Amino acid sequence: MTVNMEIGMITPPVGLNLYVASGISKMGLTDTTKACAPWILVMLVYLTIITYIPQISLWLPNLLYK
């Protein structure tokens, strides 16, 4: 869920983190978006894996509650 929220906060139209990163780096919004694109793709792949293979995210709770 955290990765999903971060993807929402880094992509337009909300993109609050994108606007903050753009302001801190003194880059334009388009340049910042292009720089963040590879990381967004990595997060989307990670989110897809976690969503469709729940054993990855549930191994620690299962270990603790056995």
Short mmCIF file of C-alpha atoms in Angstrom, two decimals:
data_model
loop_
_atom_site.label_atom_id
_atom_site.label_comp_id
_atom_site.label_asym_id
_atom_site.label_seq_id
_atom_site.Cartn_x
_atom_site.Cartn_y
_atom_site.Cartn_z
CA MET A 1 0.00 0.00 0.00
CA THR A 2 2.89 2.37 0.70
CA VAL A 3 4.36 1.84 -2.76
CA ASN A 4 0.95 2.43 -4.30
CA MET A 5 0.60 5.73 -2.42
CA GLU A 6 4.09 6.83 -3.46
CA ILE A 7 3.30 6.15 -7.11
CA GLY A 8 0.20 8.31 -6.70
CA MET A 9 2.18 11.10 -5.03
CA ILE A 10 4.91 11.16 -7.67
CA THR A 11 2.73 11.16 -10.81
CA PRO A 12 0.51 13.95 -12.15
CA PRO A 13 -2.19 15.26 -11.64
CA VAL A 14 -1.62 15.14 -7.86
CA GLY A 15 2.15 14.65 -7.92
CA LEU A 16 2.89 16.51 -4.68
CA ASN A 17 6.27 14.80 -4.27
CA LEU A 18 7.05 15.60 -7.89
CA TYR A 19 6.43 19.30 -7.32
CA VAL A 20 8.56 19.28 -4.16
CA ALA A 21 11.43 17.48 -5.93
CA SER A 22 11.17 19.93 -8.81
CA GLY A 23 11.39 22.89 -6.44
CA ILE A 24 14.31 21.49 -4.45
CA SER A 25 16.34 20.58 -7.53
CA LYS A 26 15.49 23.82 -9.36
CA MET A 27 14.59 21.75 -12.42
CA GLY A 28 11.51 22.14 -14.53
CA LEU A 29 8.57 19.83 -13.96
CA THR A 30 9.12 18.11 -17.31
CA ASP A 31 12.79 17.45 -16.57
CA THR A 32 11.96 16.13 -13.11
CA THR A 33 9.29 13.83 -14.56
CA LYS A 34 11.76 12.46 -17.11
CA ALA A 35 14.33 11.89 -14.36
CA CYS A 36 11.77 10.06 -12.19
CA ALA A 37 10.39 7.87 -15.00
CA PRO A 38 12.81 4.93 -14.49
CA TRP A 39 12.05 4.87 -10.76
CA ILE A 40 8.31 4.96 -11.42
CA LEU A 41 8.68 1.94 -13.72
CA VAL A 42 10.65 0.07 -11.04
CA MET A 43 7.94 0.84 -8.47
CA LEU A 44 5.21 -0.34 -10.87
CA VAL A 45 7.03 -3.64 -11.44
CA TYR A 46 7.52 -4.06 -7.68
CA LEU A 47 3.85 -3.26 -7.02
CA THR A 48 2.75 -5.79 -9.63
CA ILE A 49 4.94 -8.51 -8.11
CA ILE A 50 3.72 -7.80 -4.56
CA THR A 51 0.10 -7.71 -5.71
CA TYR A 52 0.10 -10.99 -7.61
CA ILE A 53 2.50 -12.97 -5.41
CA PRO A 54 1.22 -12.30 -1.87
CA GLN A 55 3.61 -14.79 -0.27
CA ILE A 56 6.41 -12.25 -0.75
CA SER A 57 4.75 -9.64 1.44
CA LEU A 58 3.19 -12.09 3.88
CA TRP A 59 6.21 -14.21 4.76
CA LEU A 60 7.19 -12.12 7.79
CA PRO A 61 3.69 -11.98 9.36
CA ASN A 62 3.33 -15.71 8.73
CA LEU A 63 6.70 -16.34 10.36
CA LEU A 64 5.84 -14.26 13.43
CA TYR A 65 2.41 -15.78 14.02
CA LYS A 66 3.39 -19.44 13.72
#
